[in-house]
């Protein structure tokens, strides 16, 4: 998943900071794929990104935060794309289109990146950082939904919709990562299917009870 590009008018200093953060994020993916999550060190990350160890801590508080940076960048990009969708689009349509744009421009360009993401989403040591990213993403999306649907502001709808939709998308991504033979097309297809399920509603009649 990809981080949103710098806004128009961003100064040179800020662009350099964004480039360094991106270099560290990409370094984390490469090192995780090569050595495994638990063996990646701050020193390796700094060396791979060609910066000093002291400089590393200007961007991330720990190696764990750097390792989940791709998830955080993807979350930020998704919210930015959602906010940029035409106001007339429904919430789920806008979210689907935003997710597809992020996937097309994302950090899953090669098998090494996909393998790294598999390791990152499964590493128990990164669970607190992943949960923090997910919680922040849900809050940001709920706020964006409230802006898109003003009548729902002050109700549970924005938070409920954000939590449900993002959980569904994570389930799709997890399932795709579990299947080493799955293609990008299958990921898009699964995303379409899960959004259709949500749009149709989750309540269904129970099946017959076996005698």
PDB file of C-alpha atoms in Angstrom:
ATOM      1  CA  UNK A   1       0.000   0.000   0.000  1.00  0.00           C
ATOM      2  CA  UNK A   2       1.223   3.403  -0.853  1.00  0.00           C
ATOM      3  CA  UNK A   3       1.660   6.631   0.997  1.00  0.00           C
ATOM      4  CA  UNK A   4      -0.116   9.624  -0.473  1.00  0.00           C
ATOM      5  CA  UNK A   5       2.197  11.943  -2.393  1.00  0.00           C
ATOM      6  CA  UNK A   6       3.142  15.328  -0.956  1.00  0.00           C
ATOM      7  CA  UNK A   7       0.511  18.050  -1.403  1.00  0.00           C
ATOM      8  CA  UNK A   8       1.076  20.693  -4.029  1.00  0.00           C
ATOM      9  CA  UNK A   9       3.308  23.450  -2.738  1.00  0.00           C
ATOM     10  CA  UNK A  10       5.214  21.242  -0.323  1.00  0.00           C
ATOM     11  CA  UNK A  11       8.602  22.792   0.396  1.00  0.00           C
ATOM     12  CA  UNK A  12      11.956  21.193  -0.357  1.00  0.00           C
ATOM     13  CA  UNK A  13      12.697  20.405   3.290  1.00  0.00           C
ATOM     14  CA  UNK A  14       9.369  18.668   3.761  1.00  0.00           C
ATOM     15  CA  UNK A  15       9.781  16.720   0.502  1.00  0.00           C
ATOM     16  CA  UNK A  16      13.164  15.513   1.721  1.00  0.00           C
ATOM     17  CA  UNK A  17      11.600  14.348   4.987  1.00  0.00           C
ATOM     18  CA  UNK A  18       8.878  12.489   3.127  1.00  0.00           C
ATOM     19  CA  UNK A  19      11.461  10.860   0.864  1.00  0.00           C
ATOM     20  CA  UNK A  20      13.519   9.701   3.856  1.00  0.00           C
ATOM     21  CA  UNK A  21      10.431   8.264   5.547  1.00  0.00           C
ATOM     22  CA  UNK A  22       9.548   6.430   2.343  1.00  0.00           C
ATOM     23  CA  UNK A  23      13.115   5.107   2.062  1.00  0.00           C
ATOM     24  CA  UNK A  24      12.911   3.744   5.612  1.00  0.00           C
ATOM     25  CA  UNK A  25       9.543   2.150   4.918  1.00  0.00           C
ATOM     26  CA  UNK A  26      10.896   0.449   1.800  1.00  0.00           C
ATOM     27  CA  UNK A  27      14.035  -0.613   3.671  1.00  0.00           C
ATOM     28  CA  UNK A  28      11.867  -2.258   6.315  1.00  0.00           C
ATOM     29  CA  UNK A  29      10.042  -4.266   3.649  1.00  0.00           C
ATOM     30  CA  UNK A  30      13.270  -5.416   2.016  1.00  0.00           C
ATOM     31  CA  UNK A  31      14.926  -6.404   5.281  1.00  0.00           C
ATOM     32  CA  UNK A  32      11.846  -8.177   6.605  1.00  0.00           C
ATOM     33  CA  UNK A  33      11.654 -10.234   3.412  1.00  0.00           C
ATOM     34  CA  UNK A  34      15.365 -11.106   3.518  1.00  0.00           C
ATOM     35  CA  UNK A  35      15.917 -11.770   7.215  1.00  0.00           C
ATOM     36  CA  UNK A  36      12.516 -12.092   8.873  1.00  0.00           C
ATOM     37  CA  UNK A  37      10.800  -9.539  11.081  1.00  0.00           C
ATOM     38  CA  UNK A  38      12.483 -10.498  14.343  1.00  0.00           C
ATOM     39  CA  UNK A  39      16.009 -10.142  12.943  1.00  0.00           C
ATOM     40  CA  UNK A  40      15.608  -6.616  11.598  1.00  0.00           C
ATOM     41  CA  UNK A  41      17.476  -4.032  13.676  1.00  0.00           C
ATOM     42  CA  UNK A  42      17.467  -0.249  13.799  1.00  0.00           C
ATOM     43  CA  UNK A  43      21.092  -0.279  12.644  1.00  0.00           C
ATOM     44  CA  UNK A  44      20.177  -2.348   9.584  1.00  0.00           C
ATOM     45  CA  UNK A  45      17.255  -0.083   8.758  1.00  0.00           C
ATOM     46  CA  UNK A  46      19.414   3.031   8.963  1.00  0.00           C
ATOM     47  CA  UNK A  47      22.164   1.500   6.847  1.00  0.00           C
ATOM     48  CA  UNK A  48      19.709   0.239   4.219  1.00  0.00           C
ATOM     49  CA  UNK A  49      18.169   3.715   3.936  1.00  0.00           C
ATOM     50  CA  UNK A  50      21.633   5.343   3.952  1.00  0.00           C
ATOM     51  CA  UNK A  51      21.035   7.494   7.028  1.00  0.00           C
ATOM     52  CA  UNK A  52      22.559   7.713  10.508  1.00  0.00           C
ATOM     53  CA  UNK A  53      21.023   5.728  13.353  1.00  0.00           C
ATOM     54  CA  UNK A  54      20.376   9.014  15.166  1.00  0.00           C
ATOM     55  CA  UNK A  55      18.461  10.259  12.133  1.00  0.00           C
ATOM     56  CA  UNK A  56      16.289   7.124  12.171  1.00  0.00           C
ATOM     57  CA  UNK A  57      14.771   8.238  15.483  1.00  0.00           C
ATOM     58  CA  UNK A  58      13.665  11.504  13.900  1.00  0.00           C
ATOM     59  CA  UNK A  59      11.181   9.427  11.911  1.00  0.00           C
ATOM     60  CA  UNK A  60      10.282   6.374  13.981  1.00  0.00           C
ATOM     61  CA  UNK A  61      10.386   5.666  17.696  1.00  0.00           C
ATOM     62  CA  UNK A  62      11.316   1.998  17.246  1.00  0.00           C
ATOM     63  CA  UNK A  63      12.072  -0.686  14.700  1.00  0.00           C
ATOM     64  CA  UNK A  64       8.538  -2.038  15.254  1.00  0.00           C
ATOM     65  CA  UNK A  65       7.014   1.268  14.202  1.00  0.00           C
ATOM     66  CA  UNK A  66       9.190   1.307  11.090  1.00  0.00           C
ATOM     67  CA  UNK A  67       8.179  -2.245  10.218  1.00  0.00           C
ATOM     68  CA  UNK A  68       4.468  -1.410  10.271  1.00  0.00           C
ATOM     69  CA  UNK A  69       5.042   1.858   8.405  1.00  0.00           C
ATOM     70  CA  UNK A  70       3.687   0.339   5.197  1.00  0.00           C
ATOM     71  CA  UNK A  71       0.407  -0.411   6.955  1.00  0.00           C
ATOM     72  CA  UNK A  72       0.279   3.118   8.348  1.00  0.00           C
ATOM     73  CA  UNK A  73       1.069   4.636   4.935  1.00  0.00           C
ATOM     74  CA  UNK A  74      -1.606   2.504   3.307  1.00  0.00           C
ATOM     75  CA  UNK A  75      -4.125   3.634   5.924  1.00  0.00           C
ATOM     76  CA  UNK A  76      -3.282   7.295   5.322  1.00  0.00           C
ATOM     77  CA  UNK A  77      -3.509   6.853   1.558  1.00  0.00           C
ATOM     78  CA  UNK A  78      -6.879   5.109   1.829  1.00  0.00           C
ATOM     79  CA  UNK A  79      -8.366   7.930   3.903  1.00  0.00           C
ATOM     80  CA  UNK A  80      -6.941  10.563   1.533  1.00  0.00           C
ATOM     81  CA  UNK A  81      -8.366   8.787  -1.509  1.00  0.00           C
ATOM     82  CA  UNK A  82     -11.737   8.352   0.209  1.00  0.00           C
ATOM     83  CA  UNK A  83     -11.923  12.059   1.002  1.00  0.00           C
ATOM     84  CA  UNK A  84     -11.087  12.859  -2.635  1.00  0.00           C
ATOM     85  CA  UNK A  85     -13.930  10.795  -4.091  1.00  0.00           C
ATOM     86  CA  UNK A  86     -16.904  12.674  -5.616  1.00  0.00           C
ATOM     87  CA  UNK A  87     -19.365  13.729  -2.897  1.00  0.00           C
ATOM     88  CA  UNK A  88     -22.290  12.052  -4.677  1.00  0.00           C
ATOM     89  CA  UNK A  89     -20.767   8.576  -4.320  1.00  0.00           C
ATOM     90  CA  UNK A  90     -22.144   6.393  -1.561  1.00  0.00           C
ATOM     91  CA  UNK A  91     -19.872   5.556   1.338  1.00  0.00           C
ATOM     92  CA  UNK A  92     -19.145   1.986   0.216  1.00  0.00           C
ATOM     93  CA  UNK A  93     -18.680   2.955  -3.441  1.00  0.00           C
ATOM     94  CA  UNK A  94     -16.235   5.690  -2.464  1.00  0.00           C
ATOM     95  CA  UNK A  95     -14.388   3.320  -0.142  1.00  0.00           C
ATOM     96  CA  UNK A  96     -14.157   0.612  -2.810  1.00  0.00           C
ATOM     97  CA  UNK A  97     -12.799   3.044  -5.413  1.00  0.00           C
ATOM     98  CA  UNK A  98     -10.352   4.483  -2.888  1.00  0.00           C
ATOM     99  CA  UNK A  99      -9.088   1.024  -1.961  1.00  0.00           C
ATOM    100  CA  UNK A 100      -8.596   0.069  -5.615  1.00  0.00           C
ATOM    101  CA  UNK A 101      -6.601   3.240  -6.276  1.00  0.00           C
ATOM    102  CA  UNK A 102      -4.361   2.526  -3.293  1.00  0.00           C
ATOM    103  CA  UNK A 103      -3.838  -1.059  -4.438  1.00  0.00           C
ATOM    104  CA  UNK A 104      -2.893   0.050  -7.945  1.00  0.00           C
ATOM    105  CA  UNK A 105      -0.345   2.550  -6.644  1.00  0.00           C
ATOM    106  CA  UNK A 106       0.809   0.547  -3.654  1.00  0.00           C
ATOM    107  CA  UNK A 107       3.869  -1.128  -2.233  1.00  0.00           C
ATOM    108  CA  UNK A 108       2.901  -4.607  -3.505  1.00  0.00           C
ATOM    109  CA  UNK A 109       4.754  -4.280  -6.779  1.00  0.00           C
ATOM    110  CA  UNK A 110       6.908  -7.381  -6.353  1.00  0.00           C
ATOM    111  CA  UNK A 111       6.992 -10.750  -4.623  1.00  0.00           C
ATOM    112  CA  UNK A 112       9.568  -9.518  -2.107  1.00  0.00           C
ATOM    113  CA  UNK A 113       7.192  -6.782  -0.938  1.00  0.00           C
ATOM    114  CA  UNK A 114       4.276  -9.211  -0.696  1.00  0.00           C
ATOM    115  CA  UNK A 115       6.375 -11.677   1.289  1.00  0.00           C
ATOM    116  CA  UNK A 116       7.436  -8.907   3.660  1.00  0.00           C
ATOM    117  CA  UNK A 117       3.831  -7.886   4.202  1.00  0.00           C
ATOM    118  CA  UNK A 118       2.924 -11.496   4.971  1.00  0.00           C
ATOM    119  CA  UNK A 119       5.567 -11.572   7.675  1.00  0.00           C
ATOM    120  CA  UNK A 120       4.583  -8.179   9.083  1.00  0.00           C
ATOM    121  CA  UNK A 121       0.866  -8.938   9.442  1.00  0.00           C
ATOM    122  CA  UNK A 122       1.594 -12.287  11.106  1.00  0.00           C
ATOM    123  CA  UNK A 123       4.367 -11.287  13.532  1.00  0.00           C
ATOM    124  CA  UNK A 124       3.117 -11.437  17.164  1.00  0.00           C
ATOM    125  CA  UNK A 125       5.734  -8.881  18.217  1.00  0.00           C
ATOM    126  CA  UNK A 126       4.140  -6.278  15.922  1.00  0.00           C
ATOM    127  CA  UNK A 127       0.575  -6.766  17.184  1.00  0.00           C
ATOM    128  CA  UNK A 128       0.505  -3.610  19.380  1.00  0.00           C
ATOM    129  CA  UNK A 129       1.756  -1.449  16.510  1.00  0.00           C
ATOM    130  CA  UNK A 130      -0.733  -2.993  14.060  1.00  0.00           C
ATOM    131  CA  UNK A 131      -3.617  -2.427  16.455  1.00  0.00           C
ATOM    132  CA  UNK A 132      -2.555   1.198  16.907  1.00  0.00           C
ATOM    133  CA  UNK A 133      -2.530   1.696  13.120  1.00  0.00           C
ATOM    134  CA  UNK A 134      -5.962   0.076  12.757  1.00  0.00           C
ATOM    135  CA  UNK A 135      -7.470   2.160  15.570  1.00  0.00           C
ATOM    136  CA  UNK A 136      -6.155   5.398  14.069  1.00  0.00           C
ATOM    137  CA  UNK A 137      -7.422   4.363  10.634  1.00  0.00           C
ATOM    138  CA  UNK A 138     -10.909   3.651  11.976  1.00  0.00           C
ATOM    139  CA  UNK A 139     -11.096   7.020  13.732  1.00  0.00           C
ATOM    140  CA  UNK A 140      -9.920   8.877  10.616  1.00  0.00           C
ATOM    141  CA  UNK A 141     -12.328   7.033   8.336  1.00  0.00           C
ATOM    142  CA  UNK A 142     -15.230   7.589  10.737  1.00  0.00           C
ATOM    143  CA  UNK A 143     -14.517  11.323  10.662  1.00  0.00           C
ATOM    144  CA  UNK A 144     -14.385  11.289   6.853  1.00  0.00           C
ATOM    145  CA  UNK A 145     -17.665   9.359   6.678  1.00  0.00           C
ATOM    146  CA  UNK A 146     -19.333  11.881   8.978  1.00  0.00           C
ATOM    147  CA  UNK A 147     -18.222  14.624   6.581  1.00  0.00           C
ATOM    148  CA  UNK A 148     -19.591  12.718   3.568  1.00  0.00           C
ATOM    149  CA  UNK A 149     -22.914  11.955   5.294  1.00  0.00           C
ATOM    150  CA  UNK A 150     -23.618  15.017   7.463  1.00  0.00           C
ATOM    151  CA  UNK A 151     -26.955  13.603   8.620  1.00  0.00           C
ATOM    152  CA  UNK A 152     -25.064  10.750  10.299  1.00  0.00           C
ATOM    153  CA  UNK A 153     -22.768  13.024  12.304  1.00  0.00           C
ATOM    154  CA  UNK A 154     -23.269  12.537  16.021  1.00  0.00           C
ATOM    155  CA  UNK A 155     -24.632   9.007  15.526  1.00  0.00           C
ATOM    156  CA  UNK A 156     -22.920   5.627  15.698  1.00  0.00           C
ATOM    157  CA  UNK A 157     -23.126   5.189  11.921  1.00  0.00           C
ATOM    158  CA  UNK A 158     -19.730   6.671  10.964  1.00  0.00           C
ATOM    159  CA  UNK A 159     -17.811   4.611  13.546  1.00  0.00           C
ATOM    160  CA  UNK A 160     -19.838   1.454  12.861  1.00  0.00           C
ATOM    161  CA  UNK A 161     -19.436   1.776   9.098  1.00  0.00           C
ATOM    162  CA  UNK A 162     -15.706   2.486   9.364  1.00  0.00           C
ATOM    163  CA  UNK A 163     -15.051  -0.432  11.706  1.00  0.00           C
ATOM    164  CA  UNK A 164     -17.144  -2.884   9.657  1.00  0.00           C
ATOM    165  CA  UNK A 165     -15.776  -1.891   6.256  1.00  0.00           C
ATOM    166  CA  UNK A 166     -12.137  -1.802   7.361  1.00  0.00           C
ATOM    167  CA  UNK A 167     -12.444  -5.157   9.138  1.00  0.00           C
ATOM    168  CA  UNK A 168     -13.905  -6.657   5.966  1.00  0.00           C
ATOM    169  CA  UNK A 169     -11.052  -5.243   3.902  1.00  0.00           C
ATOM    170  CA  UNK A 170      -8.458  -6.610   6.320  1.00  0.00           C
ATOM    171  CA  UNK A 171     -10.059 -10.042   6.127  1.00  0.00           C
ATOM    172  CA  UNK A 172      -9.821  -9.895   2.325  1.00  0.00           C
ATOM    173  CA  UNK A 173      -6.171  -8.883   2.473  1.00  0.00           C
ATOM    174  CA  UNK A 174      -5.334 -11.575   5.049  1.00  0.00           C
ATOM    175  CA  UNK A 175      -7.002 -14.251   2.916  1.00  0.00           C
ATOM    176  CA  UNK A 176      -5.135 -13.050  -0.157  1.00  0.00           C
ATOM    177  CA  UNK A 177      -1.796 -13.077   1.670  1.00  0.00           C
ATOM    178  CA  UNK A 178      -2.468 -16.630   2.847  1.00  0.00           C
ATOM    179  CA  UNK A 179      -2.746 -17.800  -0.763  1.00  0.00           C
ATOM    180  CA  UNK A 180       0.700 -17.577  -2.334  1.00  0.00           C
ATOM    181  CA  UNK A 181      -0.768 -18.263  -5.797  1.00  0.00           C
ATOM    182  CA  UNK A 182      -3.397 -15.508  -5.621  1.00  0.00           C
ATOM    183  CA  UNK A 183      -3.167 -12.726  -8.185  1.00  0.00           C
ATOM    184  CA  UNK A 184      -3.794  -8.990  -7.918  1.00  0.00           C
ATOM    185  CA  UNK A 185      -6.951  -9.583  -9.969  1.00  0.00           C
ATOM    186  CA  UNK A 186      -8.251 -12.022  -7.370  1.00  0.00           C
ATOM    187  CA  UNK A 187      -7.619  -9.434  -4.657  1.00  0.00           C
ATOM    188  CA  UNK A 188      -9.695  -6.885  -6.557  1.00  0.00           C
ATOM    189  CA  UNK A 189     -12.438  -9.472  -7.121  1.00  0.00           C
ATOM    190  CA  UNK A 190     -12.564 -10.353  -3.430  1.00  0.00           C
ATOM    191  CA  UNK A 191     -12.708  -6.667  -2.516  1.00  0.00           C
ATOM    192  CA  UNK A 192     -15.680  -6.205  -4.880  1.00  0.00           C
ATOM    193  CA  UNK A 193     -17.433  -9.219  -3.350  1.00  0.00           C
ATOM    194  CA  UNK A 194     -17.003  -8.125   0.243  1.00  0.00           C
ATOM    195  CA  UNK A 195     -18.211  -4.606  -0.519  1.00  0.00           C
ATOM    196  CA  UNK A 196     -21.278  -6.082  -2.239  1.00  0.00           C
ATOM    197  CA  UNK A 197     -21.935  -8.189   0.858  1.00  0.00           C
ATOM    198  CA  UNK A 198     -21.817  -5.115   3.062  1.00  0.00           C
ATOM    199  CA  UNK A 199     -24.048  -3.132   0.706  1.00  0.00           C
ATOM    200  CA  UNK A 200     -26.616  -5.956   0.688  1.00  0.00           C
ATOM    201  CA  UNK A 201     -26.724  -5.990   4.485  1.00  0.00           C
ATOM    202  CA  UNK A 202     -25.499  -8.542   7.001  1.00  0.00           C
ATOM    203  CA  UNK A 203     -28.811  -9.662   8.446  1.00  0.00           C
ATOM    204  CA  UNK A 204     -30.049 -12.957   6.957  1.00  0.00           C
ATOM    205  CA  UNK A 205     -32.586 -15.582   8.008  1.00  0.00           C
ATOM    206  CA  UNK A 206     -31.252 -18.619   9.798  1.00  0.00           C
ATOM    207  CA  UNK A 207     -31.076 -21.959   8.027  1.00  0.00           C
ATOM    208  CA  UNK A 208     -33.201 -25.009   8.854  1.00  0.00           C
ATOM    209  CA  UNK A 209     -32.299 -26.838  12.043  1.00  0.00           C
ATOM    210  CA  UNK A 210     -31.172 -30.424  11.568  1.00  0.00           C
ATOM    211  CA  UNK A 211     -33.520 -32.914  13.252  1.00  0.00           C
TER     212      UNK A 211
END
